[in-house]
Tab-separated table of N, CA and C in Angstrom:
chain	number	residue	atom	x	y	z
A	822	PHE	N	-21.407	38.196	-13.515
A	822	PHE	CA	-20.542	37.030	-13.436
A	822	PHE	C	-21.346	35.800	-13.820
A	823	GLY	N	-20.798	34.956	-14.672
A	823	GLY	CA	-21.480	33.723	-15.060
A	823	GLY	C	-22.518	33.888	-16.149
A	824	ALA	N	-22.487	35.003	-16.861
A	824	ALA	CA	-23.478	35.266	-17.909
A	824	ALA	C	-23.090	34.630	-19.247
A	825	GLY	N	-21.898	34.070	-19.350
A	825	GLY	CA	-21.487	33.402	-20.582
A	825	GLY	C	-20.640	34.245	-21.519
A	826	LYS	N	-20.091	35.340	-21.004
A	826	LYS	CA	-19.278	36.210	-21.870
A	826	LYS	C	-18.063	35.468	-22.428
A	827	SER	N	-17.393	34.690	-21.601
A	827	SER	CA	-16.219	33.945	-22.050
A	827	SER	C	-16.595	32.901	-23.098
A	828	HIS	N	-17.760	32.300	-22.942
A	828	HIS	CA	-18.218	31.320	-23.945
A	828	HIS	C	-18.492	32.001	-25.284
A	829	VAL	N	-19.036	33.203	-25.241
A	829	VAL	CA	-19.273	33.959	-26.482
A	829	VAL	C	-17.933	34.274	-27.149
A	830	LEU	N	-16.946	34.678	-26.352
A	830	LEU	CA	-15.626	34.959	-26.914
A	830	LEU	C	-15.015	33.702	-27.546
A	831	GLU	N	-15.208	32.564	-26.907
A	831	GLU	CA	-14.694	31.310	-27.460
A	831	GLU	C	-15.364	31.000	-28.794
A	832	HIS	N	-16.654	31.232	-28.873
A	832	HIS	CA	-17.376	31.029	-30.136
A	832	HIS	C	-16.862	31.990	-31.212
A	833	LEU	N	-16.654	33.252	-30.842
A	833	LEU	CA	-16.122	34.230	-31.792
A	833	LEU	C	-14.717	33.842	-32.258
A	834	ALA	N	-13.933	33.281	-31.350
A	834	ALA	CA	-12.584	32.828	-31.720
A	834	ALA	C	-12.671	31.738	-32.791
A	835	HIS	N	-13.571	30.790	-32.616
A	835	HIS	CA	-13.733	29.728	-33.616
A	835	HIS	C	-14.190	30.299	-34.949
A	836	LEU	N	-15.105	31.252	-34.924
A	836	LEU	CA	-15.559	31.874	-36.168
A	836	LEU	C	-14.409	32.607	-36.861
A	837	GLY	N	-13.587	33.311	-36.078
A	837	GLY	CA	-12.443	34.027	-36.637
A	837	GLY	C	-11.457	33.078	-37.299
A	838	LEU	N	-11.152	31.973	-36.629
A	838	LEU	CA	-10.225	30.982	-37.194
A	838	LEU	C	-10.799	30.382	-38.474
A	839	GLU	N	-12.080	30.072	-38.464
A	839	GLU	CA	-12.718	29.504	-39.658
A	839	GLU	C	-12.690	30.487	-40.825
A	840	ALA	N	-12.708	31.782	-40.522
A	840	ALA	CA	-12.693	32.812	-41.564
A	840	ALA	C	-11.281	33.172	-42.010
A	841	GLY	N	-10.250	32.531	-41.438
A	841	GLY	CA	-8.878	32.767	-41.875
A	841	GLY	C	-8.124	33.828	-41.110
A	842	PHE	N	-8.622	34.231	-39.947
A	842	PHE	CA	-7.946	35.222	-39.121
A	842	PHE	C	-7.051	34.542	-38.088
A	843	VAL	N	-6.010	35.229	-37.678
A	843	VAL	CA	-5.244	34.851	-36.507
A	843	VAL	C	-6.061	35.351	-35.316
A	844	VAL	N	-6.210	34.515	-34.290
A	844	VAL	CA	-7.075	34.874	-33.167
A	844	VAL	C	-6.309	34.743	-31.856
A	845	SER	N	-6.448	35.769	-31.011
A	845	SER	CA	-5.864	35.757	-29.670
A	845	SER	C	-6.945	36.087	-28.659
A	846	LYS	N	-6.889	35.406	-27.534
A	846	LYS	CA	-7.779	35.739	-26.429
A	846	LYS	C	-6.907	36.177	-25.262
A	847	VAL	N	-7.107	37.411	-24.820
A	847	VAL	CA	-6.302	37.984	-23.750
A	847	VAL	C	-7.193	38.183	-22.532
A	848	VAL	N	-6.797	37.605	-21.418
A	848	VAL	CA	-7.521	37.788	-20.170
A	848	VAL	C	-6.896	38.975	-19.446
A	849	ILE	N	-7.684	40.020	-19.260
A	849	ILE	CA	-7.207	41.216	-18.570
A	849	ILE	C	-7.173	40.932	-17.068
A	850	SER	N	-6.054	41.277	-16.437
A	850	SER	CA	-5.866	41.024	-15.011
A	850	SER	C	-4.831	42.008	-14.474
A	851	LYS	N	-4.442	41.823	-13.238
A	851	LYS	CA	-3.375	42.665	-12.676
A	851	LYS	C	-2.065	42.441	-13.425
A	852	GLU	N	-1.820	41.200	-13.839
A	852	GLU	CA	-0.588	40.872	-14.555
A	852	GLU	C	-0.627	41.356	-16.007
A	853	THR	N	-1.814	41.402	-16.583
A	853	THR	CA	-1.989	41.860	-17.967
A	853	THR	C	-2.948	43.044	-17.924
A	854	ALA	N	-2.437	44.142	-17.429
A	854	ALA	CA	-3.260	45.338	-17.246
A	854	ALA	C	-3.546	46.004	-18.594
A	855	LEU	N	-4.776	46.416	-18.792
A	855	LEU	CA	-5.204	47.002	-20.056
A	855	LEU	C	-4.435	48.284	-20.377
A	856	HIS	N	-3.952	48.983	-19.366
A	856	HIS	CA	-3.232	50.246	-19.596
A	856	HIS	C	-1.768	50.036	-20.013
A	857	ASP	N	-1.309	48.779	-20.019
A	857	ASP	CA	0.080	48.489	-20.366
A	857	ASP	C	0.127	47.796	-21.730
A	858	PRO	N	0.361	48.561	-22.808
A	858	PRO	CA	0.319	47.956	-24.145
A	858	PRO	C	1.353	46.856	-24.361
A	859	ALA	N	2.497	46.936	-23.697
A	859	ALA	CA	3.513	45.895	-23.863
A	859	ALA	C	3.017	44.562	-23.306
A	860	LYS	N	2.364	44.588	-22.161
A	860	LYS	CA	1.852	43.348	-21.568
A	860	LYS	C	0.669	42.809	-22.353
A	861	VAL	N	-0.207	43.697	-22.815
A	861	VAL	CA	-1.350	43.239	-23.606
A	861	VAL	C	-0.861	42.650	-24.929
A	862	PHE	N	0.089	43.327	-25.581
A	862	PHE	CA	0.632	42.792	-26.825
A	862	PHE	C	1.309	41.442	-26.576
A	863	GLY	N	2.129	41.371	-25.533
A	863	GLY	CA	2.815	40.127	-25.214
A	863	GLY	C	1.846	38.975	-24.983
A	864	ALA	N	0.776	39.254	-24.266
A	864	ALA	CA	-0.231	38.218	-24.022
A	864	ALA	C	-0.947	37.842	-25.311
A	865	ALA	N	-1.228	38.834	-26.149
A	865	ALA	CA	-1.941	38.569	-27.407
A	865	ALA	C	-1.086	37.750	-28.363
A	866	ILE	N	0.179	38.059	-28.485
A	866	ILE	CA	1.028	37.315	-29.422
A	866	ILE	C	1.344	35.925	-28.868
A	867	ALA	N	1.455	35.813	-27.551
A	867	ALA	CA	1.721	34.499	-26.949
A	867	ALA	C	0.526	33.565	-27.110
A	868	ASP	N	-0.688	34.122	-27.121
A	868	ASP	CA	-1.899	33.308	-27.231
A	868	ASP	C	-2.402	33.202	-28.670
A	869	ALA	N	-1.716	33.790	-29.615
A	869	ALA	CA	-2.201	33.808	-31.000
A	869	ALA	C	-2.327	32.395	-31.555
A	870	HIS	N	-3.478	32.137	-32.161
A	870	HIS	CA	-3.750	30.851	-32.803
A	870	HIS	C	-3.971	31.087	-34.286
A	871	LEU	N	-3.417	30.192	-35.091
A	871	LEU	CA	-3.538	30.284	-36.539
A	871	LEU	C	-4.525	29.234	-37.032
A	872	PRO	N	-5.256	29.562	-38.085
A	872	PRO	CA	-6.164	28.567	-38.649
A	872	PRO	C	-5.397	27.351	-39.170
A	873	GLY	N	-5.744	26.178	-38.652
A	873	GLY	CA	-5.151	24.943	-39.145
A	873	GLY	C	-3.699	24.711	-38.789
A	874	ARG	N	-3.156	25.468	-37.863
A	874	ARG	CA	-1.745	25.320	-37.490
A	874	ARG	C	-1.627	25.306	-35.971
A	875	SER	N	-0.535	24.702	-35.514
A	875	SER	CA	-0.230	24.749	-34.081
A	875	SER	C	1.201	25.242	-33.932
A	876	GLY	N	1.604	25.474	-32.719
A	876	GLY	CA	2.951	25.967	-32.484
A	876	GLY	C	2.963	27.481	-32.348
A	877	SER	N	4.146	28.031	-32.342
A	877	SER	CA	4.332	29.468	-32.165
A	877	SER	C	3.777	30.226	-33.372
A	878	ALA	N	2.780	31.053	-33.122
A	878	ALA	CA	2.138	31.793	-34.209
A	878	ALA	C	3.118	32.715	-34.922
A	879	ILE	N	3.934	33.442	-34.172
A	879	ILE	CA	4.825	34.407	-34.816
A	879	ILE	C	5.863	33.682	-35.670
A	880	ASP	N	6.314	32.505	-35.247
A	880	ASP	CA	7.255	31.731	-36.057
A	880	ASP	C	6.590	31.241	-37.342
A	881	GLU	N	5.366	30.760	-37.226
A	881	GLU	CA	4.620	30.289	-38.397
A	881	GLU	C	4.356	31.440	-39.371
A	882	ILE	N	4.046	32.606	-38.814
A	882	ILE	CA	3.785	33.784	-39.653
A	882	ILE	C	5.055	34.178	-40.405
A	883	ALA	N	6.175	34.223	-39.689
A	883	ALA	CA	7.446	34.591	-40.328
A	883	ALA	C	7.829	33.575	-41.400
A	884	THR	N	7.650	32.313	-41.110
A	884	THR	CA	7.971	31.262	-42.082
A	884	THR	C	7.058	31.350	-43.291
A	885	GLY	N	5.809	31.753	-43.055
A	885	GLY	CA	4.829	31.799	-44.133
A	885	GLY	C	4.757	33.103	-44.894
A	886	LEU	N	5.668	34.026	-44.628
A	886	LEU	CA	5.628	35.287	-45.364
A	886	LEU	C	5.750	35.041	-46.856
A	887	LEU	N	4.812	35.563	-47.598
A	887	LEU	CA	4.781	35.384	-49.047
A	887	LEU	C	5.394	36.623	-49.690
A	888	THR	N	6.737	36.623	-49.796
A	888	THR	CA	7.451	37.831	-50.226
A	888	THR	C	7.153	38.235	-51.669
A	889	ASP	N	6.564	37.350	-52.437
A	889	ASP	CA	6.213	37.703	-53.820
A	889	ASP	C	4.732	38.029	-53.985
A	890	SER	N	4.008	38.190	-52.845
A	890	SER	CA	2.574	38.471	-52.917
A	890	SER	C	2.294	39.973	-52.923
A	891	ALA	N	1.120	40.328	-53.369
A	891	ALA	CA	0.688	41.730	-53.355
A	891	ALA	C	0.565	42.236	-51.922
A	892	GLU	N	0.164	41.374	-51.008
A	892	GLU	CA	0.017	41.761	-49.599
A	892	GLU	C	1.367	42.095	-48.980
A	893	TYR	N	2.388	41.301	-49.306
A	893	TYR	CA	3.731	41.582	-48.794
A	893	TYR	C	4.257	42.888	-49.396
A	894	ALA	N	4.024	43.082	-50.685
A	894	ALA	CA	4.456	44.327	-51.335
A	894	ALA	C	3.773	45.523	-50.686
A	895	ALA	N	2.499	45.374	-50.334
A	895	ALA	CA	1.774	46.460	-49.664
A	895	ALA	C	2.368	46.733	-48.283
A	896	LEU	N	2.705	45.677	-47.542
A	896	LEU	CA	3.351	45.835	-46.236
A	896	LEU	C	4.678	46.557	-46.391
A	897	TYR	N	5.476	46.121	-47.352
A	897	TYR	CA	6.802	46.704	-47.566
A	897	TYR	C	6.686	48.188	-47.924
A	898	ARG	N	5.756	48.526	-48.820
A	898	ARG	CA	5.540	49.946	-49.186
A	898	ARG	C	5.065	50.744	-47.983
A	899	TRP	N	4.125	50.200	-47.236
A	899	TRP	CA	3.568	50.908	-46.073
A	899	TRP	C	4.649	51.194	-45.037
A	900	VAL	N	5.421	50.160	-44.657
A	900	VAL	CA	6.414	50.327	-43.590
A	900	VAL	C	7.580	51.207	-44.029
A	901	HIS	N	7.779	51.344	-45.342
A	901	HIS	CA	8.850	52.197	-45.856
A	901	HIS	C	8.346	53.572	-46.303
A	902	SER	N	7.068	53.874	-46.110
A	902	SER	CA	6.547	55.182	-46.524
A	902	SER	C	6.956	56.256	-45.520
A	903	ASP	N	6.933	57.498	-45.976
A	903	ASP	CA	7.379	58.618	-45.132
A	903	ASP	C	6.450	58.880	-43.955
A	904	ASP	N	5.168	58.618	-44.117
A	904	ASP	CA	4.202	58.962	-43.068
A	904	ASP	C	3.724	57.750	-42.271
A	905	VAL	N	4.499	56.682	-42.276
A	905	VAL	CA	4.118	55.466	-41.555
A	905	VAL	C	4.108	55.734	-40.048
A	906	PRO	N	3.094	55.223	-39.321
A	906	PRO	CA	3.005	55.506	-37.888
A	906	PRO	C	3.781	54.527	-37.005
A	907	VAL	N	4.853	53.941	-37.543
A	907	VAL	CA	5.684	53.043	-36.747
A	907	VAL	C	7.145	53.452	-36.889
A	908	ASP	N	7.924	53.073	-35.920
A	908	ASP	CA	9.350	53.389	-35.886
A	908	ASP	C	10.071	52.753	-37.076
A	909	SER	N	11.138	53.391	-37.509
A	909	SER	CA	11.885	52.899	-38.677
A	909	SER	C	12.534	51.539	-38.440
A	910	ARG	N	12.647	51.099	-37.190
A	910	ARG	CA	13.233	49.779	-36.953
A	910	ARG	C	12.339	48.657	-37.485
A	911	PHE	N	11.028	48.941	-37.673
A	911	PHE	CA	10.154	47.924	-38.275
A	911	PHE	C	10.475	47.758	-39.757
A	912	ALA	N	10.706	48.878	-40.449
A	912	ALA	CA	11.105	48.807	-41.862
A	912	ALA	C	12.470	48.145	-41.977
A	913	ALA	N	13.397	48.538	-41.120
A	913	ALA	CA	14.738	47.957	-41.161
A	913	ALA	C	14.691	46.464	-40.866
A	914	SER	N	13.872	46.072	-39.897
A	914	SER	CA	13.801	44.650	-39.546
A	914	SER	C	13.189	43.834	-40.682
A	915	LEU	N	12.206	44.389	-41.374
A	915	LEU	CA	11.609	43.675	-42.501
A	915	LEU	C	12.639	43.510	-43.629
A	916	PHE	N	13.355	44.588	-43.921
A	916	PHE	CA	14.422	44.516	-44.925
A	916	PHE	C	15.466	43.481	-44.526
A	917	LEU	N	15.913	43.534	-43.281
A	917	LEU	CA	16.960	42.625	-42.825
A	917	LEU	C	16.466	41.184	-42.726
A	918	PHE	N	15.183	40.995	-42.470
A	918	PHE	CA	14.651	39.634	-42.419
A	918	PHE	C	14.812	38.957	-43.780
A	919	GLU	N	14.539	39.688	-44.825
A	919	GLU	CA	14.749	39.141	-46.176
A	919	GLU	C	16.240	38.934	-46.428
A	920	TYR	N	17.032	39.914	-46.061
A	920	TYR	CA	18.480	39.881	-46.309
A	920	TYR	C	19.162	38.781	-45.491
A	921	ALA	N	18.645	38.506	-44.286
A	921	ALA	CA	19.290	37.579	-43.351
A	921	ALA	C	18.795	36.146	-43.489
A	922	ARG	N	18.199	35.813	-44.588
A	922	ARG	CA	17.651	34.449	-44.749
A	922	ARG	C	18.712	33.369	-44.497
A	923	GLY	N	19.967	33.635	-44.789
A	923	GLY	CA	21.020	32.655	-44.553
A	923	GLY	C	21.496	32.607	-43.116
A	924	ASP	N	21.115	33.593	-42.311
A	924	ASP	CA	21.529	33.678	-40.910
A	924	ASP	C	20.310	33.421	-40.025
A	925	ALA	N	20.076	32.151	-39.726
A	925	ALA	CA	18.875	31.755	-38.988
A	925	ALA	C	18.815	32.403	-37.606
A	926	GLU	N	19.958	32.563	-36.959
A	926	GLU	CA	19.969	33.143	-35.600
A	926	GLU	C	19.509	34.602	-35.637
A	927	PHE	N	20.006	35.368	-36.602
A	927	PHE	CA	19.600	36.770	-36.674
A	927	PHE	C	18.152	36.892	-37.143
A	928	ALA	N	17.743	36.055	-38.073
A	928	ALA	CA	16.346	36.064	-38.515
A	928	ALA	C	15.424	35.776	-37.335
A	929	ASP	N	15.817	34.855	-36.468
A	929	ASP	CA	15.017	34.552	-35.278
A	929	ASP	C	14.971	35.739	-34.326
A	930	ARG	N	16.065	36.475	-34.194
A	930	ARG	CA	16.070	37.666	-33.330
A	930	ARG	C	15.113	38.720	-33.871
A	931	ILE	N	15.021	38.832	-35.181
A	931	ILE	CA	14.072	39.769	-35.797
A	931	ILE	C	12.642	39.334	-35.489
A	932	VAL	N	12.364	38.060	-35.644
A	932	VAL	CA	11.024	37.545	-35.349
A	932	VAL	C	10.694	37.772	-33.878
A	933	ARG	N	11.656	37.567	-33.001
A	933	ARG	CA	11.435	37.811	-31.565
A	933	ARG	C	11.170	39.310	-31.317
A	934	PHE	N	11.834	40.184	-32.078
A	934	PHE	CA	11.567	41.625	-31.970
A	934	PHE	C	10.115	41.911	-32.359
A	935	TRP	N	9.660	41.327	-33.456
A	935	TRP	CA	8.265	41.514	-33.861
A	935	TRP	C	7.313	41.027	-32.777
A	936	ALA	N	7.744	39.996	-32.019
A	936	ALA	CA	6.912	39.430	-30.960
A	936	ALA	C	7.026	40.199	-29.642
A	937	GLY	N	7.912	41.212	-29.594
A	937	GLY	CA	7.988	42.043	-28.397
A	937	GLY	C	9.315	42.081	-27.686
A	938	ASP	N	10.275	41.266	-28.109
A	938	ASP	CA	11.595	41.290	-27.475
A	938	ASP	C	12.396	42.495	-27.965
A	939	PRO	N	13.345	42.957	-27.165
A	939	PRO	CA	14.198	44.058	-27.629
A	939	PRO	C	15.171	43.583	-28.704
A	940	LEU	N	15.539	44.495	-29.562
A	940	LEU	CA	16.582	44.261	-30.574
A	940	LEU	C	17.427	45.529	-30.580
A	941	PRO	N	18.628	45.451	-30.043
A	941	PRO	CA	19.459	46.653	-29.904
A	941	PRO	C	19.676	47.373	-31.235
A	942	VAL	N	19.591	48.694	-31.190
A	942	VAL	CA	19.797	49.523	-32.371
A	942	VAL	C	21.191	49.289	-32.944
A	943	ALA	N	22.172	49.074	-32.083
A	943	ALA	CA	23.539	48.834	-32.559
A	943	ALA	C	23.597	47.595	-33.457
A	944	ASP	N	22.855	46.551	-33.102
A	944	ASP	CA	22.821	45.346	-33.934
A	944	ASP	C	22.179	45.638	-35.279
A	945	LEU	N	21.079	46.384	-35.265
A	945	LEU	CA	20.424	46.742	-36.524
A	945	LEU	C	21.349	47.573	-37.403
A	946	ARG	N	22.002	48.557	-36.815
A	946	ARG	CA	22.915	49.417	-37.587
A	946	ARG	C	24.047	48.609	-38.216
A	947	ARG	N	24.613	47.699	-37.433
A	947	ARG	CA	25.718	46.879	-37.950
A	947	ARG	C	25.246	46.021	-39.112
A	948	ARG	N	24.096	45.407	-38.964
A	948	ARG	CA	23.560	44.549	-40.031
A	948	ARG	C	23.180	45.373	-41.266
A	949	LEU	N	22.626	46.558	-41.041
A	949	LEU	CA	22.291	47.429	-42.173
A	949	LEU	C	23.552	47.855	-42.918
A	950	LYS	N	24.608	48.127	-42.169
A	950	LYS	CA	25.879	48.507	-42.800
A	950	LYS	C	26.415	47.355	-43.641
A	951	GLU	N	26.340	46.136	-43.103
A	951	GLU	CA	26.783	44.958	-43.854
A	951	GLU	C	25.980	44.778	-45.136
A	952	ALA	N	24.701	45.154	-45.094
A	952	ALA	CA	23.820	44.997	-46.258
A	952	ALA	C	23.902	46.182	-47.212
A	953	GLY	N	24.709	47.192	-46.848
A	953	GLY	CA	24.843	48.380	-47.691
A	953	GLY	C	23.644	49.296	-47.636
A	954	ALA	N	22.888	49.225	-46.532
A	954	ALA	CA	21.673	50.031	-46.412
A	954	ALA	C	21.676	50.914	-45.167
A	955	ALA	N	22.839	51.198	-44.629
A	955	ALA	CA	22.929	51.969	-43.387
A	955	ALA	C	22.320	53.359	-43.514
A	956	ALA	N	22.484	54.001	-44.665
A	956	ALA	CA	21.974	55.361	-44.839
A	956	ALA	C	20.468	55.392	-45.094
A	957	THR	N	19.883	54.264	-45.378
A	957	THR	CA	18.453	54.205	-45.720
A	957	THR	C	17.560	54.347	-44.503
A	958	TYR	N	18.019	53.889	-43.348
A	958	TYR	CA	17.176	53.837	-42.146
A	958	TYR	C	17.760	54.699	-41.039
A	959	ARG	N	16.949	55.600	-40.509
A	959	ARG	CA	17.351	56.414	-39.358
A	959	ARG	C	16.818	55.745	-38.102
A	960	LEU	N	17.720	55.257	-37.294
A	960	LEU	CA	17.329	54.530	-36.091
A	960	LEU	C	17.669	55.365	-34.864
A	961	ALA	N	16.680	55.576	-34.039
A	961	ALA	CA	16.866	56.345	-32.813
A	961	ALA	C	16.295	55.541	-31.646
A	962	ALA	N	16.540	56.007	-30.461
A	962	ALA	CA	15.998	55.344	-29.278
A	962	ALA	C	14.474	55.447	-29.287
A	963	ALA	N	13.829	54.416	-28.789
A	963	ALA	CA	12.369	54.409	-28.695
A	963	ALA	C	11.977	53.737	-27.389
A	964	ARG	N	10.910	54.227	-26.798
A	964	ARG	CA	10.412	53.632	-25.560
A	964	ARG	C	9.681	52.331	-25.874
A	965	GLU	N	9.818	51.365	-24.990
A	965	GLU	CA	9.171	50.059	-25.187
A	965	GLU	C	7.653	50.209	-25.279
A	966	ARG	N	7.096	51.109	-24.507
A	966	ARG	CA	5.646	51.342	-24.553
A	966	ARG	C	5.223	51.787	-25.953
A	967	ASP	N	6.002	52.684	-26.559
A	967	ASP	CA	5.689	53.159	-27.911
A	967	ASP	C	5.827	52.036	-28.935
A	968	LEU	N	6.878	51.236	-28.800
A	968	LEU	CA	7.073	50.118	-29.725
A	968	LEU	C	5.946	49.096	-29.596
A	969	ALA	N	5.452	48.888	-28.376
A	969	ALA	CA	4.352	47.934	-28.182
A	969	ALA	C	3.104	48.391	-28.927
A	970	VAL	N	2.784	49.666	-28.824
A	970	VAL	CA	1.620	50.201	-29.548
A	970	VAL	C	1.839	50.051	-31.050
A	971	GLN	N	3.051	50.316	-31.495
A	971	GLN	CA	3.362	50.220	-32.924
A	971	GLN	C	3.316	48.772	-33.416
A	972	ARG	N	3.627	47.824	-32.540
A	972	ARG	CA	3.525	46.411	-32.935
A	972	ARG	C	2.076	46.040	-33.243
A	973	PHE	N	1.143	46.663	-32.538
A	973	PHE	CA	-0.277	46.419	-32.827
A	973	PHE	C	-0.639	46.891	-34.239
A	974	ARG	N	0.105	47.805	-34.784
A	974	ARG	CA	-0.114	48.262	-36.162
A	974	ARG	C	0.649	47.409	-37.175
A	975	PHE	N	1.855	47.030	-36.822
A	975	PHE	CA	2.724	46.310	-37.751
A	975	PHE	C	2.354	44.830	-37.897
A	976	VAL	N	2.169	44.141	-36.786
A	976	VAL	CA	1.996	42.688	-36.815
A	976	VAL	C	0.751	42.247	-37.586
A	977	PRO	N	-0.397	42.916	-37.473
A	977	PRO	CA	-1.533	42.481	-38.310
A	977	PRO	C	-1.234	42.561	-39.809
A	978	ARG	N	-0.473	43.547	-40.215
A	978	ARG	CA	-0.076	43.652	-41.625
A	978	ARG	C	0.898	42.532	-41.990
A	979	LEU	N	1.747	42.170	-41.050
A	979	LEU	CA	2.654	41.048	-41.245
A	979	LEU	C	1.843	39.761	-41.424
A	980	MET	N	0.805	39.601	-40.637
A	980	MET	CA	-0.064	38.432	-40.737
A	980	MET	C	-0.749	38.379	-42.100
A	981	THR	N	-1.193	39.521	-42.571
A	981	THR	CA	-1.828	39.581	-43.893
A	981	THR	C	-0.827	39.196	-44.979
A	982	ALA	N	0.412	39.651	-44.825
A	982	ALA	CA	1.456	39.309	-45.806
A	982	ALA	C	1.802	37.823	-45.775
A	983	ALA	N	1.437	37.140	-44.690
A	983	ALA	CA	1.673	35.697	-44.587
A	983	ALA	C	0.449	34.897	-45.033
A	984	GLY	N	-0.572	35.593	-45.527
A	984	GLY	CA	-1.730	34.903	-46.075
A	984	GLY	C	-2.947	34.826	-45.176
A	985	TYR	N	-2.896	35.463	-44.015
A	985	TYR	CA	-4.051	35.471	-43.120
A	985	TYR	C	-4.886	36.718	-43.373
A	986	ARG	N	-6.128	36.699	-42.924
A	986	ARG	CA	-7.033	37.819	-43.205
A	986	ARG	C	-6.844	38.977	-42.241
A	987	GLY	N	-6.156	38.775	-41.140
A	987	GLY	CA	-5.925	39.822	-40.154
A	987	GLY	C	-5.791	39.197	-38.783
A	988	TRP	N	-5.941	40.035	-37.762
A	988	TRP	CA	-5.756	39.583	-36.380
A	988	TRP	C	-6.955	40.011	-35.561
A	989	VAL	N	-7.607	39.047	-34.944
A	989	VAL	CA	-8.711	39.309	-34.030
A	989	VAL	C	-8.178	39.118	-32.616
A	990	ILE	N	-8.290	40.158	-31.806
A	990	ILE	CA	-7.868	40.071	-30.406
A	990	ILE	C	-9.116	40.227	-29.551
A	991	LEU	N	-9.423	39.190	-28.807
A	991	LEU	CA	-10.588	39.174	-27.935
A	991	LEU	C	-10.126	39.416	-26.505
A	992	LEU	N	-10.719	40.405	-25.854
A	992	LEU	CA	-10.343	40.748	-24.486
A	992	LEU	C	-11.388	40.195	-23.527
A	993	ASP	N	-10.942	39.369	-22.587
A	993	ASP	CA	-11.835	38.760	-21.609
A	993	ASP	C	-11.559	39.361	-20.231
A	994	GLU	N	-12.576	39.332	-19.421
A	994	GLU	CA	-12.503	39.804	-18.018
A	994	GLU	C	-12.272	41.311	-17.911
A	995	VAL	N	-12.571	42.067	-18.940
A	995	VAL	CA	-12.372	43.522	-18.898
A	995	VAL	C	-13.261	44.159	-17.836
A	996	GLU	N	-14.429	43.566	-17.593
A	996	GLU	CA	-15.360	44.149	-16.629
A	996	GLU	C	-14.769	44.195	-15.218
A	997	LEU	N	-13.770	43.362	-14.936
A	997	LEU	CA	-13.169	43.338	-13.600
A	997	LEU	C	-12.393	44.608	-13.276
A	998	ILE	N	-11.925	45.332	-14.288
A	998	ILE	CA	-11.174	46.550	-13.991
A	998	ILE	C	-12.093	47.675	-13.541
A	999	GLY	N	-13.386	47.522	-13.808
A	999	GLY	CA	-14.364	48.528	-13.370
A	999	GLY	C	-14.568	48.469	-11.883
């Protein structure tokens, strides 16, 4: 205790931001238990800081998506590939985010889903049907714990598609769980 671990993490956070990464510092505690991926993800996305920007990181990332970039094309190909390790609702949400540009409320619900909020499958199916893409995506029930782990795979790629170098998540106070 008092050895300066938190100060080192703060220094690493500054280095990450200077290098163009999105940086989050998550304090592990009873409320943010390391064994609960949904809580760790929620804390990480809530604390995410962007280089040179303030405000909600996930909103800034969504606004900054460069849909004509090679990074976005790579994200789109990855999330739509057959062997992708994330649920098909991530591919559907990315497709619908582009399609729903005129519907700010639904686009915001998609961004909130990326940030960890639920998005009912029925809503996705209805929107996919409206877009003529209902047969493209197979949507089934998924556990929130599984979706949280999958968000750790999806969101860093989303950040890269928005022009950032990736996501650095610094975990503080981990020694307390020992």
